[in-house]
Amino acid sequence: MEVMESARLKPGEVNLGTTIMAVKFKEGVIVGADSRTTTGSYIANRVTDKLTPVHDRIFCCRSGSAADTQAVADIVHYYLQLYTVQEGERPPVETAANLFRELVYQNKDALSAGIIVAGWDKYKGPSVYSINLGGSLNEQPFSIGGSGSTYIYGFCDANYHDGMTKEEAIKFTKQAVALAMSRDGSSGGVIRLAVITEEGVERHFVPGNELPRFWEG
Amino acid sequence: MSGIGTGYDLSASTYSPDGRIFQVEYAHKAVDNSGTAIGIRAKDGVVLAVEKLVQSKLLVPGSNKRLMTADRHIGVATAGLLPDARHLVNRAREEAQNYRDFYRAPIPGKMIADRLGGYVQAYTLYSSMRPFGVSTILGTVDRSGPALYMIEPSGVYYGYHGCAVGKGKQVAKTEIEKLKLTQLTCREAVKEAARIIYVVHDDVKDKEFELEISWVCEESKGRHEFVPKDLVAEAERLAKASLEDEMDED
């Protein structure tokens, strides 16, 4: 059906033409993203934070329309807070992912949102879910999204393996996002990472002049 | 005929001078006059049992079930007005399904109890509607394990290890208190529940009764099901035998 997210943005809309990814490792998940937001060819924000917490141990990575994904993330954040006070415990990542899915699916005609939900809960441990434009939900060991992701499918398939350590997973994510940023015009800036485990959330930042570098010709 | 609450008991929206809502208390009376229902929370699940008083010999045995299912993992036993009970269980089914649609997960015991409690309480606010004449016992198994809740006509609800409503609730509660519930398995609880229902049944005042007994436990894979016939037959046999033992002691 549709080709790339950028083709479906409404006039005047700001695009998260993007590279996002989430990777499950032994004790938790890593979420990573670039930091470029564009309106056409103008970079509206070169230090965007596309990694949005929706709960203590649940993050979402946003790609597509910035406005749409922010609005959806706010709504899910509200429902997860309500869940926590009513049930007296942290929501499972699967619940958060399903809330995103419900919103995206029911409003698929109006929204342009590609979201990856990742986090840790006491029932399943770490998990990664991706929700595409149509509103379908898939659980995966790792997931990549956004316009930049197309350039790193090969790299990710070749380098991912189950049961990575935290350091391996961080290196994998950093390298993948850097590679995508170096090929995709809509991705760039800095790399933001967040490591989510049972203990808490660790944020990492890689400035533009410290990006991993590869063959540059 | 002047009764206790004369003048202040005509509608649920009127308090009495000493702070009571008589219509709700009268609703409790409707529950107390009906056949006994008990719930027992064992180690690995919940057992519900009902003393189903049989009004006529023309009724087909095993029909007109009193134990109802609100979702795969939720069993409901009621005492009081049966039509009110059916209405409440319908509401419970809707709530459970709504929760599933939204969160893609089965509703936890404490949430369904909370929702039903709120629903029952709403009917105690208006003069145009009467309060529910049922006490509802909910038996569930969810992620956090087995749970037993009871919702009264006022809308108040508590979590229990064991509870009883209806005619024989005093006797039933005494019997349940004797049990070591934290060590009981569901199989054992089934036998105890059957025995208690037999103990509670008053042969003089009431005629025939049927025992209905169900469980939600590991053996039923977390689903609310009627206890298998062979286990029920065994439990009934033991219950009758223990009754005779008690009579012989005199």
Short mmCIF file of C-alpha atoms in Angstrom, two decimals:
data_model
loop_
_atom_site.label_atom_id
_atom_site.label_comp_id
_atom_site.label_asym_id
_atom_site.label_seq_id
_atom_site.Cartn_x
_atom_site.Cartn_y
_atom_site.Cartn_z
CA MET A 1 0.00 0.00 0.00
CA GLU A 2 1.88 3.07 1.26
CA VAL A 3 5.60 3.46 0.61
CA MET A 4 7.33 5.64 3.20
CA GLU A 5 5.89 7.60 6.10
CA SER A 6 6.96 10.92 4.59
CA ALA A 7 4.50 10.46 1.72
CA ARG A 8 1.52 10.42 4.13
CA LEU A 9 2.20 13.50 6.23
CA LYS A 10 -0.45 16.16 6.17
CA PRO A 11 0.50 19.63 4.86
CA GLY A 12 2.66 21.56 7.31
CA GLU A 13 3.30 18.51 9.45
CA VAL A 14 6.65 17.91 11.04
CA ASN A 15 8.25 14.55 10.25
CA LEU A 16 10.18 12.23 12.49
CA GLY A 17 11.97 10.76 9.45
CA THR A 18 13.99 8.66 11.68
CA THR A 19 15.99 5.75 12.81
CA ILE A 20 14.63 4.02 15.90
CA MET A 21 15.35 0.62 17.37
CA ALA A 22 14.83 -1.50 20.43
CA VAL A 23 16.87 -4.55 21.40
CA LYS A 24 16.13 -7.17 24.03
CA PHE A 25 19.08 -8.48 26.02
CA LYS A 26 19.36 -10.80 29.00
CA GLU A 27 18.33 -8.48 31.82
CA GLY A 28 16.47 -5.75 29.96
CA VAL A 29 15.98 -3.76 26.78
CA ILE A 30 17.88 -0.99 25.02
CA VAL A 31 15.99 1.65 23.06
CA GLY A 32 17.89 3.88 20.68
CA ALA A 33 17.14 6.66 18.22
CA ASP A 34 18.65 9.47 16.18
CA SER A 35 17.68 13.07 16.90
CA ARG A 36 16.52 14.69 13.64
CA THR A 37 13.07 16.21 13.08
CA THR A 38 12.42 17.63 9.62
CA THR A 39 9.84 19.79 7.91
CA GLY A 40 10.62 19.05 4.29
CA SER A 41 14.37 19.59 4.02
CA TYR A 42 14.65 21.97 6.99
CA ILE A 43 15.81 20.30 10.18
CA ALA A 44 13.34 21.69 12.67
CA ASN A 45 15.06 20.06 15.65
CA ARG A 46 18.52 18.48 15.50
CA VAL A 47 18.56 17.30 19.10
CA THR A 48 15.12 15.68 19.38
CA ASP A 49 14.39 13.11 22.04
CA LYS A 50 12.40 10.40 20.31
CA LEU A 51 12.58 8.04 23.27
CA THR A 52 9.53 8.77 25.39
CA PRO A 53 8.83 7.11 28.75
CA VAL A 54 5.21 6.06 29.18
CA HIS A 55 5.85 4.42 32.51
CA ASP A 56 8.65 3.67 35.00
CA ARG A 57 9.99 0.77 32.99
CA ILE A 58 8.29 1.22 29.61
CA PHE A 59 9.55 3.40 26.76
CA CYS A 60 8.29 4.05 23.29
CA CYS A 61 10.33 5.03 20.23
CA ARG A 62 8.45 7.41 17.95
CA SER A 63 8.61 7.63 14.17
CA GLY A 64 6.27 9.25 11.66
CA SER A 65 4.42 12.43 12.48
CA ALA A 66 5.85 14.12 15.56
CA ALA A 67 2.48 15.55 16.60
CA ASP A 68 0.62 12.26 16.18
CA THR A 69 3.15 10.21 18.11
CA GLN A 70 3.38 12.72 20.94
CA ALA A 71 -0.40 12.81 21.27
CA VAL A 72 -0.71 9.02 21.27
CA ALA A 73 2.13 8.63 23.77
CA ASP A 74 0.45 11.15 26.11
CA ILE A 75 -2.81 9.22 26.00
CA VAL A 76 -1.11 5.90 26.71
CA HIS A 77 0.82 7.52 29.56
CA TYR A 78 -2.49 8.61 31.06
CA TYR A 79 -4.02 5.14 30.81
CA LEU A 80 -0.94 3.51 32.30
CA GLN A 81 -1.03 5.87 35.27
CA LEU A 82 -4.67 4.99 35.80
CA TYR A 83 -3.82 1.30 35.55
CA THR A 84 -1.12 1.69 38.20
CA VAL A 85 -3.37 3.32 40.79
CA GLN A 86 -6.25 0.96 40.14
CA GLU A 87 -4.34 -2.29 40.05
CA GLY A 88 -1.59 -1.31 42.48
CA GLU A 89 1.26 -2.59 40.36
CA ARG A 90 3.29 -1.68 37.28
CA PRO A 91 1.58 -2.46 33.97
CA PRO A 92 3.08 -5.19 31.83
CA VAL A 93 4.79 -4.05 28.62
CA GLU A 94 2.23 -6.08 26.67
CA THR A 95 -0.57 -3.97 28.11
CA ALA A 96 1.16 -0.74 27.10
CA ALA A 97 1.82 -2.10 23.63
CA ASN A 98 -1.83 -3.08 23.25
CA LEU A 99 -2.98 0.38 24.29
CA PHE A 100 -0.78 1.89 21.58
CA ARG A 101 -2.09 -0.63 19.10
CA GLU A 102 -5.72 0.09 19.91
CA LEU A 103 -5.21 3.83 19.40
CA VAL A 104 -3.24 3.45 16.17
CA TYR A 105 -5.61 0.88 14.69
CA GLN A 106 -8.84 2.69 15.52
CA ASN A 107 -7.47 5.96 14.13
CA LYS A 108 -5.44 4.61 11.29
CA ASP A 109 -6.98 6.97 8.74
CA ALA A 110 -5.97 10.05 10.70
CA LEU A 111 -2.65 9.02 12.19
CA SER A 112 0.83 8.54 10.80
CA ALA A 113 2.65 6.76 13.61
CA GLY A 114 5.20 3.95 13.62
CA ILE A 115 5.97 3.09 17.21
CA ILE A 116 8.24 0.63 18.99
CA VAL A 117 7.30 -0.17 22.60
CA ALA A 118 9.93 -1.73 24.84
CA GLY A 119 10.40 -2.25 28.54
CA TRP A 120 10.67 -4.58 31.49
CA ASP A 121 7.95 -6.11 33.65
CA LYS A 122 7.96 -8.76 36.34
CA TYR A 123 5.86 -11.25 34.38
CA LYS A 124 7.78 -11.57 31.13
CA GLY A 125 10.99 -9.71 31.90
CA PRO A 126 12.23 -7.65 28.95
CA SER A 127 10.12 -7.42 25.80
CA VAL A 128 9.95 -5.44 22.54
CA TYR A 129 6.79 -4.78 20.53
CA SER A 130 6.50 -2.93 17.23
CA ILE A 131 3.36 -1.27 15.91
CA ASN A 132 3.25 -0.25 12.30
CA LEU A 133 1.16 2.30 10.41
CA GLY A 134 -1.86 0.03 10.02
CA GLY A 135 -2.00 -0.79 13.71
CA SER A 136 -0.70 -4.34 13.74
CA LEU A 137 1.27 -5.49 16.75
CA ASN A 138 4.31 -7.79 16.64
CA GLU A 139 6.46 -8.98 19.47
CA GLN A 140 10.09 -9.36 18.43
CA PRO A 141 13.48 -9.90 20.08
CA PHE A 142 14.62 -6.67 18.44
CA SER A 143 12.91 -4.16 16.21
CA ILE A 144 14.03 -1.35 13.90
CA GLY A 145 11.85 1.42 12.51
CA GLY A 146 11.74 4.73 10.72
CA SER A 147 13.03 5.73 7.31
CA GLY A 148 16.64 5.02 8.27
CA SER A 149 15.92 1.46 9.32
CA THR A 150 15.75 0.25 5.72
CA TYR A 151 19.52 0.73 5.40
CA ILE A 152 20.43 -1.42 8.36
CA TYR A 153 18.30 -4.55 7.97
CA GLY A 154 21.30 -6.47 6.72
CA PHE A 155 23.61 -5.24 9.47
CA CYS A 156 21.07 -6.05 12.18
CA ASP A 157 20.25 -9.51 10.87
CA ALA A 158 23.96 -10.31 10.64
CA ASN A 159 24.91 -9.04 14.08
CA TYR A 160 22.00 -9.75 16.42
CA HIS A 161 22.04 -12.82 18.62
CA ASP A 162 19.87 -13.88 21.59
CA GLY A 163 21.04 -13.39 25.14
CA MET A 164 23.40 -10.47 24.57
CA THR A 165 25.00 -8.76 27.53
CA LYS A 166 24.24 -5.14 28.26
CA GLU A 167 27.52 -3.95 26.76
CA GLU A 168 27.05 -6.02 23.60
CA ALA A 169 23.52 -4.71 23.17
CA ILE A 170 24.58 -1.10 23.64
CA LYS A 171 27.37 -1.50 21.07
CA PHE A 172 25.01 -3.20 18.62
CA THR A 173 22.40 -0.44 18.91
CA LYS A 174 24.91 2.38 18.69
CA GLN A 175 26.55 0.97 15.58
CA ALA A 176 23.25 0.24 13.87
CA VAL A 177 21.83 3.71 14.47
CA ALA A 178 25.11 5.35 13.41
CA LEU A 179 25.15 3.38 10.15
CA ALA A 180 21.57 4.37 9.42
CA MET A 181 22.28 8.00 10.20
CA SER A 182 25.19 8.04 7.82
CA ARG A 183 23.03 6.86 4.89
CA ASP A 184 19.57 8.31 5.57
CA GLY A 185 19.12 12.02 4.94
CA SER A 186 16.15 12.14 7.32
CA SER A 187 18.20 10.72 10.21
CA GLY A 188 21.09 12.44 11.95
CA GLY A 189 22.27 14.55 14.85
CA VAL A 190 23.08 12.64 18.01
CA ILE A 191 22.35 9.13 19.23
CA ARG A 192 20.14 8.80 22.27
CA LEU A 193 19.96 5.49 24.10
CA ALA A 194 18.08 4.27 27.16
CA VAL A 195 18.82 1.02 29.01
CA ILE A 196 15.79 -0.36 30.87
CA THR A 197 16.17 -3.10 33.47
CA GLU A 198 14.44 -4.18 36.63
CA GLU A 199 16.62 -1.75 38.59
CA GLY A 200 15.79 1.34 36.56
CA VAL A 201 16.52 3.40 33.45
CA GLU A 202 19.97 4.57 32.33
CA ARG A 203 20.11 7.21 29.65
CA HIS A 204 23.11 7.41 27.29
CA PHE A 205 24.07 10.16 24.87
CA VAL A 206 26.46 10.06 21.93
CA PRO A 207 27.22 13.51 20.52
CA GLY A 208 27.49 14.01 16.76
CA ASN A 209 31.29 14.24 16.79
CA GLU A 210 31.68 10.96 18.70
CA LEU A 211 29.54 8.77 16.49
CA PRO A 212 30.98 5.37 15.55
CA ARG A 213 32.58 5.76 12.14
CA PHE A 214 32.80 3.23 9.35
CA TRP A 215 34.13 3.20 5.82
CA GLU A 216 33.70 6.69 4.50
CA GLY A 217 35.47 6.42 1.16
CA MET B 1 -48.28 -2.95 60.39
CA SER B 2 -45.61 -0.68 61.89
CA GLY B 3 -42.10 -2.06 61.64
CA ILE B 4 -38.65 -0.99 62.68
CA GLY B 5 -38.00 1.73 60.16
CA THR B 6 -41.45 3.20 59.80
CA GLY B 7 -41.42 6.37 57.78
CA TYR B 8 -37.74 6.26 56.88
CA ASP B 9 -37.81 3.03 54.98
CA LEU B 10 -39.82 3.91 51.93
CA SER B 11 -36.94 4.79 49.62
CA ALA B 12 -33.24 4.17 49.34
CA SER B 13 -32.63 7.90 49.17
CA THR B 14 -33.75 8.47 52.75
CA TYR B 15 -31.57 8.16 55.81
CA SER B 16 -33.09 7.29 59.17
CA PRO B 17 -32.32 9.56 62.13
CA ASP B 18 -29.71 7.06 63.31
CA GLY B 19 -27.93 7.04 59.97
CA ARG B 20 -29.28 3.84 58.42
CA ILE B 21 -30.68 3.25 54.96
CA PHE B 22 -33.44 0.77 55.64
CA GLN B 23 -34.04 -0.24 52.04
CA VAL B 24 -30.48 -1.56 51.88
CA GLU B 25 -30.98 -3.42 55.15
CA TYR B 26 -34.19 -4.95 53.82
CA ALA B 27 -32.25 -6.04 50.75
CA HIS B 28 -29.88 -7.90 53.08
CA LYS B 29 -32.91 -9.67 54.54
CA ALA B 30 -33.82 -10.91 51.08
CA VAL B 31 -30.36 -12.49 50.91
CA ASP B 32 -30.61 -14.00 54.36
CA ASN B 33 -33.81 -15.81 53.46
CA SER B 34 -32.38 -17.59 50.45
CA GLY B 35 -30.45 -20.83 50.02
CA THR B 36 -26.89 -20.84 51.31
CA ALA B 37 -23.88 -20.12 49.10
CA ILE B 38 -20.29 -20.48 50.21
CA GLY B 39 -16.85 -19.72 48.80
CA ILE B 40 -13.55 -21.22 49.92
CA ARG B 41 -10.17 -19.94 48.80
CA ALA B 42 -7.70 -22.80 48.88
CA LYS B 43 -3.98 -22.87 48.17
CA ASP B 44 -4.29 -23.41 44.44
CA GLY B 45 -7.73 -22.05 43.60
CA VAL B 46 -11.25 -21.19 44.71
CA VAL B 47 -14.25 -23.47 45.31
CA LEU B 48 -17.85 -22.21 45.19
CA ALA B 49 -20.79 -24.22 46.43
CA VAL B 50 -24.52 -23.57 46.58
CA GLU B 51 -27.40 -25.19 48.46
CA LYS B 52 -29.95 -25.07 45.66
CA LEU B 53 -33.37 -25.45 47.25
CA VAL B 54 -35.66 -27.39 44.96
CA GLN B 55 -39.12 -25.90 44.92
CA SER B 56 -40.89 -28.62 43.03
CA LYS B 57 -40.41 -32.24 42.03
CA LEU B 58 -41.27 -31.26 38.47
CA LEU B 59 -37.99 -29.39 38.07
CA VAL B 60 -35.39 -31.25 36.01
CA PRO B 61 -32.44 -32.11 38.26
CA GLY B 62 -29.30 -30.28 37.20
CA SER B 63 -31.20 -27.49 35.49
CA ASN B 64 -31.62 -23.87 36.60
CA LYS B 65 -28.04 -23.51 37.67
CA ARG B 66 -27.24 -21.05 40.43
CA LEU B 67 -23.47 -20.96 39.79
CA MET B 68 -22.58 -18.69 36.88
CA THR B 69 -19.48 -17.77 34.90
CA ALA B 70 -18.58 -14.17 34.19
CA ASP B 71 -15.39 -14.88 32.25
CA ARG B 72 -13.21 -17.90 31.78
CA HIS B 73 -11.45 -17.34 35.08
CA ILE B 74 -14.35 -15.87 37.11
CA GLY B 75 -17.01 -17.89 38.92
CA VAL B 76 -20.03 -16.29 40.58
CA ALA B 77 -22.18 -17.71 43.38
CA THR B 78 -25.14 -15.71 44.64
CA ALA B 79 -27.72 -15.74 47.37
CA GLY B 80 -30.89 -13.72 47.18
CA LEU B 81 -33.19 -12.81 44.32
CA LEU B 82 -32.17 -14.89 41.33
CA PRO B 83 -33.27 -12.39 38.64
CA ASP B 84 -31.16 -9.70 40.32
CA ALA B 85 -28.26 -12.13 40.36
CA ARG B 86 -28.61 -12.81 36.63
CA HIS B 87 -28.61 -9.10 35.90
CA LEU B 88 -25.46 -8.59 37.95
CA VAL B 89 -23.67 -11.46 36.28
CA ASN B 90 -24.55 -9.99 32.87
CA ARG B 91 -22.97 -6.76 33.97
CA ALA B 92 -19.91 -8.65 35.24
CA ARG B 93 -19.60 -10.33 31.85
CA GLU B 94 -19.69 -6.97 30.09
CA GLU B 95 -17.11 -5.48 32.41
CA ALA B 96 -14.82 -8.45 31.98
CA GLN B 97 -15.14 -8.33 28.21
CA ASN B 98 -14.56 -4.57 28.08
CA TYR B 99 -11.40 -5.01 30.08
CA ARG B 100 -10.22 -7.70 27.68
CA ASP B 101 -10.95 -5.54 24.64
CA PHE B 102 -9.01 -2.65 26.07
CA TYR B 103 -6.02 -4.26 27.77
CA ARG B 104 -5.94 -7.60 25.93
CA ALA B 105 -5.70 -9.38 29.27
CA PRO B 106 -8.15 -11.09 31.66
CA ILE B 107 -9.55 -8.80 34.34
CA PRO B 108 -7.93 -9.34 37.76
CA GLY B 109 -10.17 -10.46 40.64
CA LYS B 110 -9.85 -7.24 42.59
CA MET B 111 -10.79 -5.14 39.56
CA ILE B 112 -13.97 -7.04 38.75
CA ALA B 113 -14.93 -6.95 42.42
CA ASP B 114 -14.35 -3.20 42.46
CA ARG B 115 -16.42 -2.62 39.33
CA LEU B 116 -19.33 -4.72 40.57
CA GLY B 117 -19.15 -3.08 43.99
CA GLY B 118 -19.44 0.32 42.35
CA TYR B 119 -22.32 -0.87 40.19
CA VAL B 120 -24.28 -2.31 43.12
CA GLN B 121 -23.67 0.83 45.17
CA ALA B 122 -25.17 2.99 42.44
CA TYR B 123 -28.54 1.37 43.02
CA THR B 124 -28.52 2.50 46.66
CA LEU B 125 -28.58 6.16 45.71
CA TYR B 126 -31.97 6.68 44.11
CA SER B 127 -35.56 6.53 45.20
CA SER B 128 -36.59 5.42 41.72
CA MET B 129 -34.69 2.12 41.85
CA ARG B 130 -34.43 -0.55 44.49
CA PRO B 131 -31.09 -1.93 45.70
CA PHE B 132 -29.97 -5.35 44.47
CA GLY B 133 -31.31 -8.17 46.61
CA VAL B 134 -28.23 -10.34 46.19
CA SER B 135 -24.94 -10.98 47.86
CA THR B 136 -22.42 -12.00 45.23
CA ILE B 137 -19.45 -14.27 45.84
CA LEU B 138 -16.72 -13.97 43.19
CA GLY B 139 -14.08 -16.66 42.81
CA THR B 140 -11.20 -15.83 40.45
CA VAL B 141 -7.72 -16.92 39.56
CA ASP B 142 -5.48 -14.30 37.98
CA ARG B 143 -1.78 -13.50 37.62
CA SER B 144 -1.47 -12.95 41.36
CA GLY B 145 -3.18 -16.21 42.27
CA PRO B 146 -6.63 -17.17 43.56
CA ALA B 147 -8.94 -14.53 45.02
CA LEU B 148 -12.33 -14.63 46.73
CA TYR B 149 -14.52 -11.53 47.05
CA MET B 150 -18.04 -10.95 48.30
CA ILE B 151 -20.19 -7.96 47.34
CA GLU B 152 -23.19 -7.14 49.54
CA PRO B 153 -26.38 -5.28 48.55
CA SER B 154 -24.93 -2.03 49.92
CA GLY B 155 -22.06 -2.25 47.44
CA VAL B 156 -19.43 -2.91 50.11
CA TYR B 157 -17.05 -5.74 49.30
CA TYR B 158 -14.18 -7.48 50.97
CA GLY B 159 -11.63 -10.12 50.04
CA TYR B 160 -11.98 -13.36 51.97
CA HIS B 161 -10.33 -16.66 52.64
CA GLY B 162 -13.77 -18.13 53.14
CA CYS B 163 -17.27 -16.67 53.16
CA ALA B 164 -20.89 -17.69 53.36
CA VAL B 165 -24.24 -16.03 52.62
CA GLY B 166 -27.86 -17.04 52.89
CA LYS B 167 -29.94 -18.98 55.37
CA GLY B 168 -27.20 -21.14 56.81
CA LYS B 169 -24.41 -18.58 56.80
CA GLN B 170 -23.80 -18.63 60.55
CA VAL B 171 -23.37 -22.40 60.68
CA ALA B 172 -21.36 -22.33 57.44
CA LYS B 173 -19.02 -19.61 58.71
CA THR B 174 -18.38 -21.57 61.89
CA GLU B 175 -17.49 -24.63 59.85
CA ILE B 176 -15.29 -22.69 57.44
CA GLU B 177 -13.40 -21.10 60.32
CA LYS B 178 -12.40 -24.55 61.51
CA LEU B 179 -10.57 -25.25 58.22
CA LYS B 180 -6.87 -24.56 57.70
CA LEU B 181 -7.45 -22.71 54.44
CA THR B 182 -3.86 -21.85 53.66
CA GLN B 183 -3.00 -25.56 53.56
CA LEU B 184 -6.06 -26.89 51.80
CA THR B 185 -5.87 -27.95 48.17
CA CYS B 186 -8.85 -27.48 45.89
CA ARG B 187 -9.68 -31.19 45.88
CA GLU B 188 -9.87 -31.19 49.65
CA ALA B 189 -11.80 -27.93 49.61
CA VAL B 190 -14.42 -29.50 47.35
CA LYS B 191 -15.04 -32.24 49.89
CA GLU B 192 -15.21 -29.73 52.73
CA ALA B 193 -17.55 -27.44 50.82
CA ALA B 194 -19.92 -30.32 50.06
CA ARG B 195 -19.87 -31.41 53.68
CA ILE B 196 -20.61 -27.88 54.88
CA ILE B 197 -23.57 -27.50 52.55
CA TYR B 198 -25.01 -30.75 53.83
CA VAL B 199 -24.45 -29.67 57.44
CA VAL B 200 -26.10 -26.35 56.81
CA HIS B 201 -29.22 -27.72 55.14
CA ASP B 202 -32.18 -27.74 57.46
CA ASP B 203 -34.30 -30.80 56.66
CA VAL B 204 -37.14 -29.58 58.81
CA LYS B 205 -37.68 -26.15 57.34
CA ASP B 206 -36.76 -26.84 53.71
CA LYS B 207 -37.50 -29.70 51.44
CA GLU B 208 -35.16 -31.16 48.89
CA PHE B 209 -31.94 -29.50 47.83
CA GLU B 210 -29.35 -30.02 45.14
CA LEU B 211 -25.66 -29.40 45.68
CA GLU B 212 -24.02 -27.28 42.99
CA ILE B 213 -20.29 -26.99 43.26
CA SER B 214 -17.68 -25.41 41.00
CA TRP B 215 -14.04 -24.42 41.06
CA VAL B 216 -11.34 -22.28 39.46
CA CYS B 217 -7.99 -23.87 40.09
CA GLU B 218 -4.83 -25.39 38.66
CA GLU B 219 -6.62 -28.62 37.90
CA SER B 220 -9.17 -26.77 35.81
CA LYS B 221 -6.31 -24.83 34.16
CA GLY B 222 -7.45 -21.54 35.64
CA ARG B 223 -10.95 -21.85 34.19
CA HIS B 224 -14.23 -21.72 36.06
CA GLU B 225 -15.80 -25.16 35.67
CA PHE B 226 -18.30 -27.35 37.43
CA VAL B 227 -16.42 -29.89 39.51
CA PRO B 228 -16.23 -33.23 37.67
CA LYS B 229 -19.18 -35.49 38.47
CA ASP B 230 -17.11 -38.27 40.00
CA LEU B 231 -15.48 -35.92 42.49
CA VAL B 232 -18.86 -34.40 43.37
CA ALA B 233 -20.37 -37.85 43.88
CA GLU B 234 -17.46 -38.81 46.14
CA ALA B 235 -17.74 -35.55 48.09
CA GLU B 236 -21.49 -36.02 48.53
CA ARG B 237 -21.01 -39.58 49.70
CA LEU B 238 -18.47 -38.45 52.30
CA ALA B 239 -20.70 -35.57 53.35
CA LYS B 240 -23.69 -37.80 53.93
CA ALA B 241 -21.53 -40.30 55.81
CA SER B 242 -20.13 -37.64 58.12
CA LEU B 243 -23.64 -36.33 58.80
CA GLU B 244 -24.71 -39.80 59.92
CA ASP B 245 -21.62 -40.03 62.10
CA GLU B 246 -22.59 -36.82 63.82
CA MET B 247 -26.09 -38.04 64.44
CA ASP B 248 -24.81 -41.29 65.89
CA GLU B 249 -22.76 -39.42 68.45
CA ASP B 250 -25.91 -38.51 70.33
#
